Coordinates of C-alpha atoms and ligand atoms in Angstrom, one line a residue:
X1 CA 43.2 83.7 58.6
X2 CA 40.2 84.7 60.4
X3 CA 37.7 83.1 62.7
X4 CA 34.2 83.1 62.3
X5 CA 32.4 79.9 64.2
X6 CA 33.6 78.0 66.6
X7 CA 33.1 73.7 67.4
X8 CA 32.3 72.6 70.6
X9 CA 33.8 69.4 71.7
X10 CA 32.2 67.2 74.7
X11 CA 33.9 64.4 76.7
X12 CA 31.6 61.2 76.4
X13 CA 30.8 59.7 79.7
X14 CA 31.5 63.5 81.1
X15 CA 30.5 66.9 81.4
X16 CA 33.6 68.0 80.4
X17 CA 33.6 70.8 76.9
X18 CA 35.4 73.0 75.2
X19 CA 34.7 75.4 72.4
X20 CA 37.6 75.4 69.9
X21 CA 37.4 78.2 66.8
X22 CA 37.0 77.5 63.3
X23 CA 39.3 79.2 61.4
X24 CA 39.0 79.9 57.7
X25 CA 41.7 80.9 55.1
X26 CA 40.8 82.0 51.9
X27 CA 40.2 79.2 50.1
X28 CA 39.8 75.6 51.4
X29 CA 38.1 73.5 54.3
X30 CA 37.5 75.3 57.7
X31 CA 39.7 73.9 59.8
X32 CA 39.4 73.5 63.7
X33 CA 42.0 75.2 66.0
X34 CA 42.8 72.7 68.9
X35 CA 46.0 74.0 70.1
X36 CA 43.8 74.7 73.7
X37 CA 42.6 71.3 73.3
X38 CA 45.0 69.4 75.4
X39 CA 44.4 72.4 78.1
X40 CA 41.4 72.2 78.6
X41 CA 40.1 68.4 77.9
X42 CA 43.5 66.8 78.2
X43 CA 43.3 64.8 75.0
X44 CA 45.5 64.8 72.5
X45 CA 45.0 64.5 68.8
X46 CA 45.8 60.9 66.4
X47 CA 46.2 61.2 63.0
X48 CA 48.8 59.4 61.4
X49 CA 50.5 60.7 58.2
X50 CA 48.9 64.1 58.9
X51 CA 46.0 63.5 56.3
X52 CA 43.8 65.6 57.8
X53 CA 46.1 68.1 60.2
X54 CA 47.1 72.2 58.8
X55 CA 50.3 71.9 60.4
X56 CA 50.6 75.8 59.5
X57 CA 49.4 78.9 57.7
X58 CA 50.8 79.1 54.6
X59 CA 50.2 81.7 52.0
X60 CA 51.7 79.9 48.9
X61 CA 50.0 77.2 47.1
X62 CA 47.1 76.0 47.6
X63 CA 45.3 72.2 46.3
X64 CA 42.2 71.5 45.8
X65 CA 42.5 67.8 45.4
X66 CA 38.6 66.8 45.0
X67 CA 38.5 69.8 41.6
X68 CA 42.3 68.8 40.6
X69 CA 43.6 72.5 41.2
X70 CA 46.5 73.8 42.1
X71 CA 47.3 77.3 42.5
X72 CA 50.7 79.6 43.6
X73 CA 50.1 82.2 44.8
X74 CA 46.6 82.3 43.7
X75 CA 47.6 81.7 40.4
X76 CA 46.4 78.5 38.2
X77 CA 49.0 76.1 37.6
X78 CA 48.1 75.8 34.2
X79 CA 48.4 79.3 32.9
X80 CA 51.8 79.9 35.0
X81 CA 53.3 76.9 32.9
X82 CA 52.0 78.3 29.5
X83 CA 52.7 81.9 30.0
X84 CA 55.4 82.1 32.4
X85 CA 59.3 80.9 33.1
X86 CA 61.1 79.2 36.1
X87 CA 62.7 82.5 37.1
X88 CA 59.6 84.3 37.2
X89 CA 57.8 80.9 39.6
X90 CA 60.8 81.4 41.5
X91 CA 60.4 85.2 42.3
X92 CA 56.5 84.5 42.6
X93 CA 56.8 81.8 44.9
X94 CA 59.3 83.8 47.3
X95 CA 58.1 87.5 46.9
X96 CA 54.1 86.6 46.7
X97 CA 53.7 88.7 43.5
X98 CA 54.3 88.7 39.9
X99 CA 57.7 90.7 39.5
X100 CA 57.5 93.7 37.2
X101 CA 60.8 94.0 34.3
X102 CA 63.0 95.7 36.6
X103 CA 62.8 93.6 39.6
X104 CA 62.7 90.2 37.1
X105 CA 65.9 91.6 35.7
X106 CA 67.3 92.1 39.0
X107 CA 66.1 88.7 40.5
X108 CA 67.6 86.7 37.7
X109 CA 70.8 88.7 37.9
X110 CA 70.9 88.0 41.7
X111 CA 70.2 83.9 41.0
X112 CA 72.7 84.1 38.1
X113 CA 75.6 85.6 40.3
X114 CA 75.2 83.1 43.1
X115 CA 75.3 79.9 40.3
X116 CA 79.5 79.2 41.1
X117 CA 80.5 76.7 43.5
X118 CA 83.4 76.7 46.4
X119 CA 86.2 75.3 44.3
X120 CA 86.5 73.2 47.3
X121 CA 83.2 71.9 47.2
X122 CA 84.7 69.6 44.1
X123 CA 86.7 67.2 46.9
X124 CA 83.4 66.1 47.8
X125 CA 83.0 64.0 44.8
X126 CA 85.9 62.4 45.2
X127 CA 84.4 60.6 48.6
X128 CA 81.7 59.2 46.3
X129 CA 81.9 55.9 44.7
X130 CA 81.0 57.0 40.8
X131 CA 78.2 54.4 40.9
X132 CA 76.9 56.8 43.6
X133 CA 73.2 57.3 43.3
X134 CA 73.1 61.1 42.5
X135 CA 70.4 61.4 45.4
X136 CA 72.9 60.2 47.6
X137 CA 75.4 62.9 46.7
X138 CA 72.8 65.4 46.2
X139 CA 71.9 64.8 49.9
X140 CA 75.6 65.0 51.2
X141 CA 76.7 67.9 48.9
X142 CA 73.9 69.9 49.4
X143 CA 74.1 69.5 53.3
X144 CA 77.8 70.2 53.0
X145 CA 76.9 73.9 51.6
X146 CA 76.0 74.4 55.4
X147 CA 79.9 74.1 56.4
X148 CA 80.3 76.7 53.7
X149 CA 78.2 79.7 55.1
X150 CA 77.0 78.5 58.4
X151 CA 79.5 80.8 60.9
X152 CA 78.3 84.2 59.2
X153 CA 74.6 83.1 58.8
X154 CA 72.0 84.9 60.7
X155 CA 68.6 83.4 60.2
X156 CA 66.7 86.2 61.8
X157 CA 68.4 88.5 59.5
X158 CA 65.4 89.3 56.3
X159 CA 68.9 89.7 53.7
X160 CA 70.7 87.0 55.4
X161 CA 67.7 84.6 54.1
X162 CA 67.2 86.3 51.4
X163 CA 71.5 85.6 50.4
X164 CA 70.8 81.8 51.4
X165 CA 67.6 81.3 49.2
X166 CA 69.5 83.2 46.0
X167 CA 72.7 80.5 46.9
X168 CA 70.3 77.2 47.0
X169 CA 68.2 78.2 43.7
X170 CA 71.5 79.1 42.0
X171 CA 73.8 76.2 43.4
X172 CA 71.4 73.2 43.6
X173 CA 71.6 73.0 39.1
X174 CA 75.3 73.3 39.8
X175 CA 75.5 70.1 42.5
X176 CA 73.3 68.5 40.6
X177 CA 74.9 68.8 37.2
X178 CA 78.2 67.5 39.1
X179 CA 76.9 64.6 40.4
X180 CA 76.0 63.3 37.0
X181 CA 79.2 64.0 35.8
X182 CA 81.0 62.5 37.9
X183 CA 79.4 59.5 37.5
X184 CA 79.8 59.4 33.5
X185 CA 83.5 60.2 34.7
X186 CA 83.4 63.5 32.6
X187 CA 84.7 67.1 33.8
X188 CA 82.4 69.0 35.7
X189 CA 80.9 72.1 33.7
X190 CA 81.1 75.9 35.3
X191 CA 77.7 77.4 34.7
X192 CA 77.3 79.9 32.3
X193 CA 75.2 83.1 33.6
X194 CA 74.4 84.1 30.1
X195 CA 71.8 81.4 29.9
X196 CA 68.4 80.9 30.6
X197 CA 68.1 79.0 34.2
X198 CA 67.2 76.1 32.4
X199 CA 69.5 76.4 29.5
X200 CA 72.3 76.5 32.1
X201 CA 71.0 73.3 33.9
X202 CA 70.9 71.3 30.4
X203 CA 74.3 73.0 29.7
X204 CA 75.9 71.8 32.6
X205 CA 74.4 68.3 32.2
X206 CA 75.6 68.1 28.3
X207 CA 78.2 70.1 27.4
X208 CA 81.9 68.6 27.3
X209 CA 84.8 70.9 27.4
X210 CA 86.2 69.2 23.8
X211 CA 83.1 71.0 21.6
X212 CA 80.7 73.4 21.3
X213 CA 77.1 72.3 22.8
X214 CA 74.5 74.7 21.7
X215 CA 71.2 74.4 24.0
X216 CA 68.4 73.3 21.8
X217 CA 65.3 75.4 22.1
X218 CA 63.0 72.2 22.4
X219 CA 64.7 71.3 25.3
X220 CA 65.0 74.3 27.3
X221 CA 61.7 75.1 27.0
X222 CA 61.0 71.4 28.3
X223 CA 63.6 72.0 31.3
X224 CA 61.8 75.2 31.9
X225 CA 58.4 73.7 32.2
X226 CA 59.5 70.7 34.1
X227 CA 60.6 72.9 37.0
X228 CA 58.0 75.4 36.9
X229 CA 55.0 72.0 37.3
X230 CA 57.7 71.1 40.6
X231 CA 58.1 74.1 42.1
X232 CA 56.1 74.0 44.5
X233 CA 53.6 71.7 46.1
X234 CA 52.4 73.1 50.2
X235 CA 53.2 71.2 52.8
X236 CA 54.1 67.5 51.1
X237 CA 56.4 65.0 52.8
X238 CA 59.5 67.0 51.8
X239 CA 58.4 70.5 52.3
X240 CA 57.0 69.3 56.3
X241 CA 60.7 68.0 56.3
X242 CA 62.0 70.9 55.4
X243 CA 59.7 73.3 57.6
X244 CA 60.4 70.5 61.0
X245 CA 64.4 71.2 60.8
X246 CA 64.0 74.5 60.1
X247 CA 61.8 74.8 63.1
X248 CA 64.7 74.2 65.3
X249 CA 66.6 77.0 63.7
X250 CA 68.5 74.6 61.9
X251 CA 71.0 76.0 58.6
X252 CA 68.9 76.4 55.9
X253 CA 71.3 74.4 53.6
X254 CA 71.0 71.5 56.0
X255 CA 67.2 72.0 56.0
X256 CA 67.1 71.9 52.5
X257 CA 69.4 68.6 52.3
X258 CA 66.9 66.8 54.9
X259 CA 64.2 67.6 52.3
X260 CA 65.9 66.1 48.8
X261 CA 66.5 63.2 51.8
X262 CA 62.7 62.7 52.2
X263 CA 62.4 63.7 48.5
X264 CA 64.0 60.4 47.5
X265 CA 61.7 58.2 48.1
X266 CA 59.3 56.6 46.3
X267 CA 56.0 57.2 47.5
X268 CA 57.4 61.2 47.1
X269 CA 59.7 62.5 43.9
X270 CA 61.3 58.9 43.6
X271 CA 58.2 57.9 41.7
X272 CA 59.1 59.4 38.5
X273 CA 62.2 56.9 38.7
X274 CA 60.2 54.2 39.5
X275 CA 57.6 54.4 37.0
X276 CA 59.8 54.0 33.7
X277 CA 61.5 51.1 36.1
X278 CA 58.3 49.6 36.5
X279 CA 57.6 50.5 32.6
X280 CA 60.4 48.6 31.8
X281 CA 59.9 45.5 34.0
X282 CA 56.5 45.0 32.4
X283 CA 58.3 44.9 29.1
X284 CA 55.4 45.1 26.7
X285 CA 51.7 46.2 26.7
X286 CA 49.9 42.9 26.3
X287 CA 51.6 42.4 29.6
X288 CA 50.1 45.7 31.5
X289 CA 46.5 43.3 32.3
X290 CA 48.5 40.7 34.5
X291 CA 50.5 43.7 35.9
X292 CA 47.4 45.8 36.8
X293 CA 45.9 42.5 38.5
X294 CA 49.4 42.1 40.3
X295 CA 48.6 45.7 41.8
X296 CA 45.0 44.6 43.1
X297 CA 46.3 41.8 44.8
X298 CA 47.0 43.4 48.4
X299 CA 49.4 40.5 48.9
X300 CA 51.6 41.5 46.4
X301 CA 53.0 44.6 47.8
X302 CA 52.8 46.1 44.2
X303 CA 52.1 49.5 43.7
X304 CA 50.8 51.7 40.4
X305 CA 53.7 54.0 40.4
X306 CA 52.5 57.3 38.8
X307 CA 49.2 56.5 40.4
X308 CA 47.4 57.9 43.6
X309 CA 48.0 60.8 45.7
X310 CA 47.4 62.2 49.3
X311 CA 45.5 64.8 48.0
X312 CA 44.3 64.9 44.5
X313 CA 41.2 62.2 44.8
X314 CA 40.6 63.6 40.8
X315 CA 43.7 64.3 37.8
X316 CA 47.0 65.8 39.3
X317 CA 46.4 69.0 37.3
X318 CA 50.5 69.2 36.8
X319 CA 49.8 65.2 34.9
X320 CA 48.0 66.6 32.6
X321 CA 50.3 69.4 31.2
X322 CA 52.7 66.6 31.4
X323 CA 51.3 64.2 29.3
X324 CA 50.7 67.4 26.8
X325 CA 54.4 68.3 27.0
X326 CA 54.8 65.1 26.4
X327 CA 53.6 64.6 23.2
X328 CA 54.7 67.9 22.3
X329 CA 58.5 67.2 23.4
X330 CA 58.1 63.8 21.5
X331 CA 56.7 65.6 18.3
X332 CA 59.2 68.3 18.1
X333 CA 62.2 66.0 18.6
X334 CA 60.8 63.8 15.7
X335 CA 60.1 60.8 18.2
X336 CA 57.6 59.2 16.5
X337 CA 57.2 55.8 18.7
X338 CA 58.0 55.7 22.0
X339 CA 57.1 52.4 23.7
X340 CA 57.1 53.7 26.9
X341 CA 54.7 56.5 25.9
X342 CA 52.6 53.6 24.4
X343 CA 52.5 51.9 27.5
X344 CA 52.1 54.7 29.7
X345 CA 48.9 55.6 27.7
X346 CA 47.8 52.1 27.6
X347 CA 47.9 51.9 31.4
X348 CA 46.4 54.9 32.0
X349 CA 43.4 53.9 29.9
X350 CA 43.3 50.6 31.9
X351 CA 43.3 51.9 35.3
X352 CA 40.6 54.9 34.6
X353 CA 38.7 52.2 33.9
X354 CA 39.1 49.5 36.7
X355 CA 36.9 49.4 39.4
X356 CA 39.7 49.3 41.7
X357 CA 41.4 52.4 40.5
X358 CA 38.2 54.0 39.7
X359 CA 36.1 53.6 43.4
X360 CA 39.9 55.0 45.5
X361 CA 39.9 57.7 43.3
X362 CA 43.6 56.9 42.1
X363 CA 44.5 59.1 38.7
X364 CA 48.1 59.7 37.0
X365 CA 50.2 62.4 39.2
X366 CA 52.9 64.0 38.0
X367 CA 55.5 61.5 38.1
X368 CA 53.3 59.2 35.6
X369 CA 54.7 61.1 32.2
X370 CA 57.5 63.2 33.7
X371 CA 59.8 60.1 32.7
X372 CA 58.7 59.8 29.7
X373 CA 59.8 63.4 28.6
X374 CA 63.4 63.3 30.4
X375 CA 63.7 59.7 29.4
X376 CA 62.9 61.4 25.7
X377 CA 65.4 64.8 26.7
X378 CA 68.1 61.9 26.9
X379 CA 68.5 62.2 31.1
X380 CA 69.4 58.8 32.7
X381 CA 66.7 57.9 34.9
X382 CA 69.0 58.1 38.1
X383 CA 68.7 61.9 37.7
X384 CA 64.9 62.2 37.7
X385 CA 64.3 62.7 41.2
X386 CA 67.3 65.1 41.2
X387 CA 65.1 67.2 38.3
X388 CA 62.8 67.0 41.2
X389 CA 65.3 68.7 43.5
X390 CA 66.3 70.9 41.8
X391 CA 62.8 72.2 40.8
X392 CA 61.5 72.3 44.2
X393 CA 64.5 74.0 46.1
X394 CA 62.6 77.1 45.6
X395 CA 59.8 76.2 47.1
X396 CA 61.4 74.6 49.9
X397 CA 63.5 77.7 50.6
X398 CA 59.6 79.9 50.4
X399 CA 58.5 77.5 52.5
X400 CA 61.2 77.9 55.2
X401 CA 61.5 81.7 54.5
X402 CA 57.5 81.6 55.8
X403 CA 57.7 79.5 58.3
X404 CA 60.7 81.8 60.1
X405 CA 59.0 85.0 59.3
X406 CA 55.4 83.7 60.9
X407 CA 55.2 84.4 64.8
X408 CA 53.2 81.8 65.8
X409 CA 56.4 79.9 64.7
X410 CA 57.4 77.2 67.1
X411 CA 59.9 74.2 67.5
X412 CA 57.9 71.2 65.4
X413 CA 57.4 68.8 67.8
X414 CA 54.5 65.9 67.4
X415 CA 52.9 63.6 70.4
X416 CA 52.2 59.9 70.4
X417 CA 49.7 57.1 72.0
X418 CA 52.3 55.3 73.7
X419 CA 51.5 51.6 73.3
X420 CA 54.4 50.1 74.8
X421 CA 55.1 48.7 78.5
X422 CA 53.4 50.6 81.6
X423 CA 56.1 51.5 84.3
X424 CA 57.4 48.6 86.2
X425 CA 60.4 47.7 88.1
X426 CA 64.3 47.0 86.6
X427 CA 65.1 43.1 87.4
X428 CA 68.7 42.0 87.3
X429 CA 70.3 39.9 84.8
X430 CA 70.6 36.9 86.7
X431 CA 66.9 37.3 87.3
X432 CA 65.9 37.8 84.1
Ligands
LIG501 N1 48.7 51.6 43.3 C1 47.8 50.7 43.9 N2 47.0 51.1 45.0 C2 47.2 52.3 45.5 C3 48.1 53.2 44.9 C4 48.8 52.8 43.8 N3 49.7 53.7 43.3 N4 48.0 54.4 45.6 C5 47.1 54.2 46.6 N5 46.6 52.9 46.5 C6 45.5 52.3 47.3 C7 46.0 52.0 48.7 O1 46.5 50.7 48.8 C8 44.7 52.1 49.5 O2 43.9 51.0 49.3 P1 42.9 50.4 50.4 O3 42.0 51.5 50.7 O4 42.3 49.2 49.9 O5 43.8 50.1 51.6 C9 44.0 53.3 48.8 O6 44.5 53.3 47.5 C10 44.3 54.7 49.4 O7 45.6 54.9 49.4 P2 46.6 55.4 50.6 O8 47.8 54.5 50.7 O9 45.8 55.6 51.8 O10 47.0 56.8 50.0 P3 48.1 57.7 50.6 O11 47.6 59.1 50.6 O12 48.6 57.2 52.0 O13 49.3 57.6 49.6 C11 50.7 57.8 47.7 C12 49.5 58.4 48.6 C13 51.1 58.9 46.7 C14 51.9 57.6 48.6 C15 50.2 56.5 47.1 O14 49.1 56.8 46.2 C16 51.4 55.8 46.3 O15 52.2 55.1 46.9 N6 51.4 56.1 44.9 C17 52.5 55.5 44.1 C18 53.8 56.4 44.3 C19 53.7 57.7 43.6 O16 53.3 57.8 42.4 N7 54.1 58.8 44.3 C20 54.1 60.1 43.7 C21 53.2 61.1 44.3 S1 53.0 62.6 43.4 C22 54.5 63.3 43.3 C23 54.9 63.9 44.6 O17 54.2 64.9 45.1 O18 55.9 63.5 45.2

């Protein structure tokens, strides 16, 4: 980060000023440094939703939402998810570098010997109703690795959060292959370390103890590039979640369960649920023009799930290796009509099109055809977001890794404009 210009800011109606530097990182918008602002001028900052705040430095992915790139760790999206594997994001994301054969070999072995479970861990299920949402357990079982190393945990220790980050990229696949288990009412699976990371996950998703399941290639490689597209995304809803509990010098595996928690929702990694339930509401394509109109309508409350995001104002570059997989995952699995894929395609085509869509800049994100290919991979949709999670883990734990390491690291804590009552005086109750 370095500082080149500075912009001077003047008090209307005053003579008060103050010069706040510009900073510049290496790529992106320069952005203005008012942390002397309240200081000097007294004034605070507004900006709802953070749309247009840095709430830190970050040296791990970076968006360019007006060209539709997205980069980790300086390196295109596109070229990690044809050339590379999860494990190898993973290490990239965490270490900042590609990792040469030996320390790929010893990255994977250290993720692979942290996949197991407390045995204990498995009462936890039995608190859940099997109807559970698996977001819902994924958000208690996950925070409930905390009571599991929490009393020999030392944050400030480089191994120590090094240990924690192997644990959660290992054990999240594990939680979240339990949770769906338990609600089909089937034994859980033990992860098997002589598997691919995404091999395992399918594994422990599939496999039932009364016959052999053997991984199919198609779908592993799917798996593989599924996570590698969620692995990271900077500072997003969950990921500021994440960072803001961490902040406090929270447990990392508690941290990490407050971000699947903002994960959930819909506007965030809920989406890719949402879209094949809104896919599947609309029913057919003749009825995607009343739907589309249903979204205009401001009244209706209706959103384009799939469609739109904070950031990209031009294609969510990860959308469109989706919508490749895709048709690749279809093809290779011999699915040769897939109404939802028909629809999907139908809408898009609609909405690039429709003034409405068109002049806010809304395009397909990633959620729009993630469905579509696990719906295809035979995953119930509950799990989707929980695909999310588990993808994303690692770069939640690079994220809070970062944020501990950086000395300019301090508690999160936002202001307000208070609205509400000036001071006045308490009246009784019989008053009143
Ligand atoms: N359908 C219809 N209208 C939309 C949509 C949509 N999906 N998204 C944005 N708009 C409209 C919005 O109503 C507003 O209109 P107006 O200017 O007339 O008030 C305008 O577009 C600007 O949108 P915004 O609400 O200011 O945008 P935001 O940055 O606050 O919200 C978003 C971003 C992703 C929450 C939103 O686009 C959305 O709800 N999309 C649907 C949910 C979705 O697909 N989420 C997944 C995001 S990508 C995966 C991830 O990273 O989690």
């Amino acid at each position: 980060m370095s500082q080149a210009s500075s912009i001077t800011i003047s008090l209307d109606g005053s003579n008060k000023t103050a010069a706040m530097p510009l900073l510049s990182g290496t790529l992106g918008p320069q952005v203005a440094d008012i942390r002397k602002l309240y200081g000097q001028l007294g004034i605070f900052t507004y900006d709802p939703g953070y749309g247009e705040t840095a709430s830190c430095e970050s040296k791990i992915t970076y968006i360019d939402g007006d060209e539709g790139v997205l980069l980790y760790r300086g390196y295109p999206i596109e070229q990690l998810a044809e050339n590379s594997d999860f494990i190898e994001v993973c290490y990239l994301l965490m270490y900042g570098e590609l990792p040469n054969q030996d320390q790929l070999a010893k990255f994977r072995a250290g993720v692979t010997r942290h996949t197991m479970v407390h045995e204990q861990i498995r009462n936890f299920f039995n608190g859940f109703r099997r109807d559970a949402h698996p977001m819902a357990i994924m958000c208690g079982v996950v925070g409930a690795l905390a009571a599991f190393y929490h009393d020999n945990l030392d944050i400030n220790d480089a191994h120590q959060r090094e240990i924690a980050a192997y644990r959660l990229i290992a054990k999240v696949p594990t939680i979240a292959a339990m949770a769906y288990k338990y609600a089909l009412g089937q034994p859980f699976v033990y992860p098997r370390n002589d598997l691919s990371y995404a091999a395992n996950f399918l594994h422990m998703l599939n496999a039932v103890p009364a016959e052999e399941y053997k991984v199919s290639p198609v779908l592993e490689r799917a798996m593989d590039r599924i996570l590698v597209l969620h692995a990271d995304h900077e500072q997003n809803a969950s990921t500021s979640t994440v960072r803001l509990a961490g902040s406090t010098g929270a447990n990392p595996f508690a941290c990490i369960a407050a971000g699947i928690a903002a994960l959930w929702g819909p506007a965030h990694g809920g989406a890719n649920e949402a879209v094949l339930k809104m896919l599947g509401e609309i029913g057919t394509p003749e009825k995607i023009p009343a739907f589309i109109e249903q979204v205009k309508d401001k009244n209706s409350n209706v959103k384009l799930m799939g469609f739109g995001h904070r950031v990209y104002k031009n294609f969510d570059p990860r959308a469109k290796i989706m919508k490749e997989t895709c048709h690749e995952v279809l093809g290779e699995l011999g699915i040769k009509d897939e109404p939802l894929l028909d629809m999907a395609m139908e809408m898009e085509r609609i909405a690039l099109t429709d003034d409405y869509f068109v002049s806010r800049k809304l395009y397909p994100n990633v959620d729009f055809y993630s469905g579509i290919i696990l719906k295809a991979m035979g995953i119930p949709t509950s799990m989707f977001t929980v695909i999310f999670a588990v993808a994303r883990t690692v770069g939640w734990v690079s994220q809070w890794k970062e944020m501990i390491e950086d000395p300019s690291q301090r508690i999160g804590r936002p202001r307000q404009i208070y609205t509400g009552a000036a001071v006045r005086d308490y009246v009784d109750v019989a008053r009143r």
